[in-house]
mmCIF file of C-alpha atoms and ligand atoms in Angstrom:
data_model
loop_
_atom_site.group_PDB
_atom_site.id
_atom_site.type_symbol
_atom_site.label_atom_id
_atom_site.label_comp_id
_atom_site.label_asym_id
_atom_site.label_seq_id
_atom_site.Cartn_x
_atom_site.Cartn_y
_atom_site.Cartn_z
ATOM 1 C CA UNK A 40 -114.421 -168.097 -131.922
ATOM 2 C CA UNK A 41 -111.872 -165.419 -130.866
ATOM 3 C CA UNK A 42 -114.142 -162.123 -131.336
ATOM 4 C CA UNK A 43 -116.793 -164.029 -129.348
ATOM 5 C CA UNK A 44 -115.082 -165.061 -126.197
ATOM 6 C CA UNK A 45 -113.222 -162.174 -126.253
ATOM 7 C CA UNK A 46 -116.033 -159.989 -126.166
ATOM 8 C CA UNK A 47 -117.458 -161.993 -123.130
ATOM 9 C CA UNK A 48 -114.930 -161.347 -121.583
ATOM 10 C CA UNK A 49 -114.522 -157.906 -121.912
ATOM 11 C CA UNK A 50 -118.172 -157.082 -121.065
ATOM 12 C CA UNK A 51 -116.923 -159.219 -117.536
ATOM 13 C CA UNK A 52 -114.255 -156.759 -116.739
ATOM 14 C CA UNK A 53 -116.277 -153.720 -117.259
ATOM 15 C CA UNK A 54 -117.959 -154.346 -114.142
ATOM 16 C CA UNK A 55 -114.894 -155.605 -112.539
ATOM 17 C CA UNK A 56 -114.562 -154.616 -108.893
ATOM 18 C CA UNK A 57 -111.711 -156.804 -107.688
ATOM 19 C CA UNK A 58 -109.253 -154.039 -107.222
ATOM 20 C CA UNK A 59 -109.299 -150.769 -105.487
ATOM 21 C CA UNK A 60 -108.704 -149.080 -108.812
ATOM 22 C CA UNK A 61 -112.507 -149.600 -109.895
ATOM 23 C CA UNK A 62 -113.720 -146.928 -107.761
ATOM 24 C CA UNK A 63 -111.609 -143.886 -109.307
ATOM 25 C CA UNK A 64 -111.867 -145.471 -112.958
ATOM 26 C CA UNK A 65 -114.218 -143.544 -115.912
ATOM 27 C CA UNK A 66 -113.776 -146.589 -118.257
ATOM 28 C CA UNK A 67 -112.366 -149.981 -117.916
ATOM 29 C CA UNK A 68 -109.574 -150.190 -120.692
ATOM 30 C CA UNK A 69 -110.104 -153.880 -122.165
ATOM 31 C CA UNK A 70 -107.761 -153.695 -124.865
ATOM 32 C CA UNK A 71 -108.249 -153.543 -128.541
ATOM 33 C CA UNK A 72 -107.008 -155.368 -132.060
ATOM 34 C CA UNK A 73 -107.521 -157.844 -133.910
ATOM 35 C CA UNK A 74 -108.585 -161.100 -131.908
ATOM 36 C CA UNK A 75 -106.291 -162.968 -134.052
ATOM 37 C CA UNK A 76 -103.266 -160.883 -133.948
ATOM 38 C CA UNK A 77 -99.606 -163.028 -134.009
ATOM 39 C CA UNK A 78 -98.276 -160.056 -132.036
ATOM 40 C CA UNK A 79 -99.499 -158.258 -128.651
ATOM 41 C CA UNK A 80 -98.641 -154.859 -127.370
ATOM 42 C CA UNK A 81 -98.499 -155.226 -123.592
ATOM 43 C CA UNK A 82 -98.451 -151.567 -121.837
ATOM 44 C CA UNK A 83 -98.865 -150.808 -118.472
ATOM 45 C CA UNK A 84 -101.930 -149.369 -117.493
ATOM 46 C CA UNK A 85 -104.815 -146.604 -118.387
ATOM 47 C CA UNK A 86 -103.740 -142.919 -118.271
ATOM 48 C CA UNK A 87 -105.848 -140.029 -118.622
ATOM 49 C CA UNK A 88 -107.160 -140.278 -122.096
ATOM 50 C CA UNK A 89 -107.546 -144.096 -122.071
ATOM 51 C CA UNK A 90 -109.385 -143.574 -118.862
ATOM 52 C CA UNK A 91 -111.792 -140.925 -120.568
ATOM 53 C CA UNK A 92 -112.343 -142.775 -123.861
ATOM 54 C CA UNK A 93 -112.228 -146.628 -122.735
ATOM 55 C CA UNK A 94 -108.743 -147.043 -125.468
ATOM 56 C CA UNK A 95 -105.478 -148.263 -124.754
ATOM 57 C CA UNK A 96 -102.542 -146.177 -125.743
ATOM 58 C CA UNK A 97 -104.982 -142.674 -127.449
ATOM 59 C CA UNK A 98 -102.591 -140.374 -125.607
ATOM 60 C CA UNK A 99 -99.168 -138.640 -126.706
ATOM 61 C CA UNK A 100 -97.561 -142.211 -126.014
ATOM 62 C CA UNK A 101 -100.029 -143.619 -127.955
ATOM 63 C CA UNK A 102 -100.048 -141.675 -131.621
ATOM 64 C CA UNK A 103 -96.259 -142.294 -130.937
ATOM 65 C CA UNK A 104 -96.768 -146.270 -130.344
ATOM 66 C CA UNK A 105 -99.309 -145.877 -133.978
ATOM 67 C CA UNK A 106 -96.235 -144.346 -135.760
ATOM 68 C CA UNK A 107 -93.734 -147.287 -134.634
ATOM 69 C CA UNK A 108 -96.044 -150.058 -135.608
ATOM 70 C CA UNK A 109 -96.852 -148.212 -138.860
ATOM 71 C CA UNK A 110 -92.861 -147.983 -139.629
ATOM 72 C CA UNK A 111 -92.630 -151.488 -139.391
ATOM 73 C CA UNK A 112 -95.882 -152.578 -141.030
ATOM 74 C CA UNK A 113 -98.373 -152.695 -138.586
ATOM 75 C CA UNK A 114 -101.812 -151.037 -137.353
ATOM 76 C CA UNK A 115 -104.481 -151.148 -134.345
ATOM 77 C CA UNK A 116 -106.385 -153.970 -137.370
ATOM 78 C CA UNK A 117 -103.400 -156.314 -137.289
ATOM 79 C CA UNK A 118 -101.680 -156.521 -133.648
ATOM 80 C CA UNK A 119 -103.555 -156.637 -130.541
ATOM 81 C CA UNK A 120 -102.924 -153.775 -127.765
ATOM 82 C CA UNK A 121 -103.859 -154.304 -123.748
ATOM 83 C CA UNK A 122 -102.372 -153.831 -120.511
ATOM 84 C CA UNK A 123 -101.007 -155.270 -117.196
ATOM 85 C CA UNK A 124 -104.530 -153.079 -115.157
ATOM 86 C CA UNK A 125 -107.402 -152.286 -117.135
ATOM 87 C CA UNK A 126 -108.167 -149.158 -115.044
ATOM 88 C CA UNK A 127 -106.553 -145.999 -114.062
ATOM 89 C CA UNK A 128 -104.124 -146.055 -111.706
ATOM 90 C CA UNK A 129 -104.887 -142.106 -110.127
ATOM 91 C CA UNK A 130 -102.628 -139.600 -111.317
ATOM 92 C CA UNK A 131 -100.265 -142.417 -113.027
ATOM 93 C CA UNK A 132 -98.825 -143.410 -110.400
ATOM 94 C CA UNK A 133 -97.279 -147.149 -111.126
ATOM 95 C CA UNK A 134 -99.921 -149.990 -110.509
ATOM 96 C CA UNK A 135 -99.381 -151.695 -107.026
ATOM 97 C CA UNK A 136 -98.632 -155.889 -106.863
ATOM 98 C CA UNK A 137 -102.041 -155.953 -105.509
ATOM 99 C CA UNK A 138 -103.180 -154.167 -108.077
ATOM 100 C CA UNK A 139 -101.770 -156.180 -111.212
ATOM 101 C CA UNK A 140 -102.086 -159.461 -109.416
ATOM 102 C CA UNK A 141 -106.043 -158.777 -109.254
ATOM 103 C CA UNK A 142 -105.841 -157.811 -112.922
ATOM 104 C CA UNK A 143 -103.276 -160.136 -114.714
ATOM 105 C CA UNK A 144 -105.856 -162.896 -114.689
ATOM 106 C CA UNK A 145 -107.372 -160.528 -117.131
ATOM 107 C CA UNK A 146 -104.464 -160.583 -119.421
ATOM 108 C CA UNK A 147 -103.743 -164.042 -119.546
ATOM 109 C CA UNK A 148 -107.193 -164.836 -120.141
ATOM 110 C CA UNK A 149 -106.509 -162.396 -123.728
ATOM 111 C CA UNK A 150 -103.428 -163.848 -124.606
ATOM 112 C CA UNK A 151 -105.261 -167.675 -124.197
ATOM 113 C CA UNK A 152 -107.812 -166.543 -126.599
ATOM 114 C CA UNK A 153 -105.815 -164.827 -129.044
ATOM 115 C CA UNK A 154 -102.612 -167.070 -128.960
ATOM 116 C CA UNK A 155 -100.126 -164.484 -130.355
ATOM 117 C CA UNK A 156 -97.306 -165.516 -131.193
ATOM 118 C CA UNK A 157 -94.670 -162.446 -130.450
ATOM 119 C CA UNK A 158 -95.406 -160.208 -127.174
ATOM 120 C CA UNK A 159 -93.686 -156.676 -126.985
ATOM 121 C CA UNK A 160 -93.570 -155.382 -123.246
ATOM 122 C CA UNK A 161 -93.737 -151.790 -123.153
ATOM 123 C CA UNK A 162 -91.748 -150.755 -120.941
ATOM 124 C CA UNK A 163 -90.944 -152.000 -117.191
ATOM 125 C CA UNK A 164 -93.907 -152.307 -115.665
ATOM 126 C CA UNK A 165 -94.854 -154.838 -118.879
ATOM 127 C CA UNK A 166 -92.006 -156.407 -118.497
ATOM 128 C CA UNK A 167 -91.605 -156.881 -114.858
ATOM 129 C CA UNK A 168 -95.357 -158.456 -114.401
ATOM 130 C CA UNK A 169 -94.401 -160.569 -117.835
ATOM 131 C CA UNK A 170 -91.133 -161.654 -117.408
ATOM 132 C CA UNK A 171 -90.335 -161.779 -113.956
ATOM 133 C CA UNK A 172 -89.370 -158.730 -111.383
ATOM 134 C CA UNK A 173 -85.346 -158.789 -112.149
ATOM 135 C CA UNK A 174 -85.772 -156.981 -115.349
ATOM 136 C CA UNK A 175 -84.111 -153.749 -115.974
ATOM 137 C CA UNK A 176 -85.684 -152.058 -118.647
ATOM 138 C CA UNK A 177 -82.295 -149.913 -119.640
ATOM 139 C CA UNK A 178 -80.455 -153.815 -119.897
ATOM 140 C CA UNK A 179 -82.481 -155.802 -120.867
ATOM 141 C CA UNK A 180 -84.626 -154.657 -123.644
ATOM 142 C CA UNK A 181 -83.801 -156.064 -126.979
ATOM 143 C CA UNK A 182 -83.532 -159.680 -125.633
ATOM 144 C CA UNK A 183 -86.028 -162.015 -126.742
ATOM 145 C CA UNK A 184 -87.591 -164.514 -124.045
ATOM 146 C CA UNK A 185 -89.178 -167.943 -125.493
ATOM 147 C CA UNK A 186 -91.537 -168.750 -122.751
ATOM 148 C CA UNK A 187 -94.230 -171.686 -123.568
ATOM 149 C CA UNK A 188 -93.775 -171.408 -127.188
ATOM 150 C CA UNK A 189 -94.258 -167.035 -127.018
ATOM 151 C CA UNK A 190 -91.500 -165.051 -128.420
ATOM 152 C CA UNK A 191 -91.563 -162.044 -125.503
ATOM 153 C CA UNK A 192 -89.359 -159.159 -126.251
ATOM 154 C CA UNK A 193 -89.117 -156.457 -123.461
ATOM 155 C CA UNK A 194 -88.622 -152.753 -124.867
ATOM 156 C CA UNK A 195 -88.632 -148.993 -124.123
ATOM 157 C CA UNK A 196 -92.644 -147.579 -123.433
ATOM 158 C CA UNK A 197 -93.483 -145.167 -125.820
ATOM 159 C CA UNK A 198 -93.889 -142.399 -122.925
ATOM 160 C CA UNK A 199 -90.097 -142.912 -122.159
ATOM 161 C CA UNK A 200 -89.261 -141.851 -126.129
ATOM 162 C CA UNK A 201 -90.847 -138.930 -125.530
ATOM 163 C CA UNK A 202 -88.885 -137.981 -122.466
ATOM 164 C CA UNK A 203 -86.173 -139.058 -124.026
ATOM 165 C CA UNK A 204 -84.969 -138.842 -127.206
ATOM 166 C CA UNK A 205 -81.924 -140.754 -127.101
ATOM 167 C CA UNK A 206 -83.597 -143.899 -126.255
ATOM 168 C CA UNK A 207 -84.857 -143.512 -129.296
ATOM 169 C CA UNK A 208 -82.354 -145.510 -131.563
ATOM 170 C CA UNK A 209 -82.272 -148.905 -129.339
ATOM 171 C CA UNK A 210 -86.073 -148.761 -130.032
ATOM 172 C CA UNK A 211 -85.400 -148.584 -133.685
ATOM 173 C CA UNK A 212 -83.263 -151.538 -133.325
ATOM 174 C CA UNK A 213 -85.896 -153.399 -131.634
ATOM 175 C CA UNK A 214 -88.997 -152.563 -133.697
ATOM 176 C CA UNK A 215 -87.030 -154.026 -136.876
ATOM 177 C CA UNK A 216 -86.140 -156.998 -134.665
ATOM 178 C CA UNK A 217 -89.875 -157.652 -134.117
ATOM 179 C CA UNK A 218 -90.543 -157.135 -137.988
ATOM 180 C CA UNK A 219 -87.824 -159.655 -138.541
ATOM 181 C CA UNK A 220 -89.049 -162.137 -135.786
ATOM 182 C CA UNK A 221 -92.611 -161.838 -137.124
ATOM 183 C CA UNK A 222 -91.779 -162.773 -140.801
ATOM 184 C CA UNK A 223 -89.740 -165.547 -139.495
ATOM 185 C CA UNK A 224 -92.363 -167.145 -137.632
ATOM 186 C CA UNK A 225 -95.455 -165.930 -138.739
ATOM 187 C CA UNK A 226 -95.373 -165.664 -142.352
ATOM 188 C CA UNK A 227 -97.823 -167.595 -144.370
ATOM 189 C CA UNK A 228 -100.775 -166.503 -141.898
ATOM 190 C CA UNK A 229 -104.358 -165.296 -141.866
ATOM 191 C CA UNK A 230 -103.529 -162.020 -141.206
ATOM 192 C CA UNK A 231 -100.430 -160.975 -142.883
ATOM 193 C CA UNK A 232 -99.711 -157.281 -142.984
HETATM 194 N N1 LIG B 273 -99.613 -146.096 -121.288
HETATM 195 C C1 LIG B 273 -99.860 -147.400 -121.108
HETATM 196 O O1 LIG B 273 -99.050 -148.126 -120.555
HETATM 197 N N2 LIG B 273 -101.007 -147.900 -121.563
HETATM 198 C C2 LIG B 273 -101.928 -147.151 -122.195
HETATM 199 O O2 LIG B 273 -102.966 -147.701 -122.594
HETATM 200 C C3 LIG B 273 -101.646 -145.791 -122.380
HETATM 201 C C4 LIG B 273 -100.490 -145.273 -121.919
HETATM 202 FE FE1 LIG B 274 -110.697 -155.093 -111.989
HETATM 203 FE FE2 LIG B 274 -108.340 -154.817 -113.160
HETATM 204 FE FE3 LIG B 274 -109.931 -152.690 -112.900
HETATM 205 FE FE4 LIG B 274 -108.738 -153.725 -110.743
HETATM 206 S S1 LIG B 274 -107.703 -152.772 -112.502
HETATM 207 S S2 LIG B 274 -110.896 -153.142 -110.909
HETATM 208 S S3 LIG B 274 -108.731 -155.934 -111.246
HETATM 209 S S4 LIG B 274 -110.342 -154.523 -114.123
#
């Protein structure tokens, strides 16, 4: 069962020591949802509130990432959230290859158990460890990616919309896309919203 092996595994990462990034961390920041979520939130890593509280995405970027999935339907008890690291990389800075290749096992090991069937990169970071290290955030959001029967769509991080307003329509345009990919493919299920 989902809940089960994914709580397994999350008591295995919070000892997790295969990464420098264990030794600064407060919390280890598993990830949250439901274990049978259709679609995934991928960020990129901890910041200073996750780090404090053991959450994904509680900060300013977060309450704004709430308020997009609640325009288009959604909530924390019908997607699943996690990141590329599940610890604090120190003041922000972007995780190292070293870094997310110790962690991404992690990940994968999340997306096995909870088979999703969309996954929304937030931001670069997401999308470069996802996708593949050519993407350009700025070009190449908005395209969807069907990669071993997942529906991957790369798009602006929260924490960017907040810098920058402007980005703010393109992310419009790609939060109804996901609504519209979602009731294309996953109507009918378990956990409808
Ligand atoms: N930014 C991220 O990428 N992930 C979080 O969990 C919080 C902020
Ligand atoms: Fe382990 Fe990932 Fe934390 Fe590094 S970031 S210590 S690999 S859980």
């Amino acid at each position: 069962m989902s809940l089960a092996r994914l709580t397994q595994l999350k008591n295995e990462v919070a000892a997790c020591t295969r990464c420098g990034l264990c030794k600064t961390r407060t919390n280890v920041v598993f990830g949250e949802g439901n274990p049978r979520a259709r679609l995934m939130f991928i960020g990129e890593g901890p910041g200073r509130d996750e780090d404090l509280l053991g959450r994904p995405f509680v900060g300013a970027a977060g309450l704004l990432l709430d308020k997009m999935m609640a325009s288009i339907g959604f909530n924390r008890n019908t997607v699943y959230i996690a990141n590329i690291v599940k610890c604090r990389p120190p003041g922000n800075r972007d995780p190292q290859p070293d870094e997310a290749a110790a962690c991404i096992g992690y990940l994968r090991s999340q997306v096995a158990i909870i088979k999703p069937k969309i996954i929304v990169c937030l931001g670069r970071i997401s999308a470069r460890y996802i996708l593949g290290t050519d993407i350009r955030i700025t070009r190449d959001r908005g395209v969807w990616h069907e990669v071993k029967g997942f529906w991957i769509l790369p798009t602006y991080h929260p924490a960017a919309l907040l810098r920058n307003e402007a980005l703010k329509k393109d992310a419009w345009r790609d939060l109804l896309a996901i609504r519209a990919k979602y009731d294309e493919i996953c109507s009918g299920g378990a956990n409808e919203s």
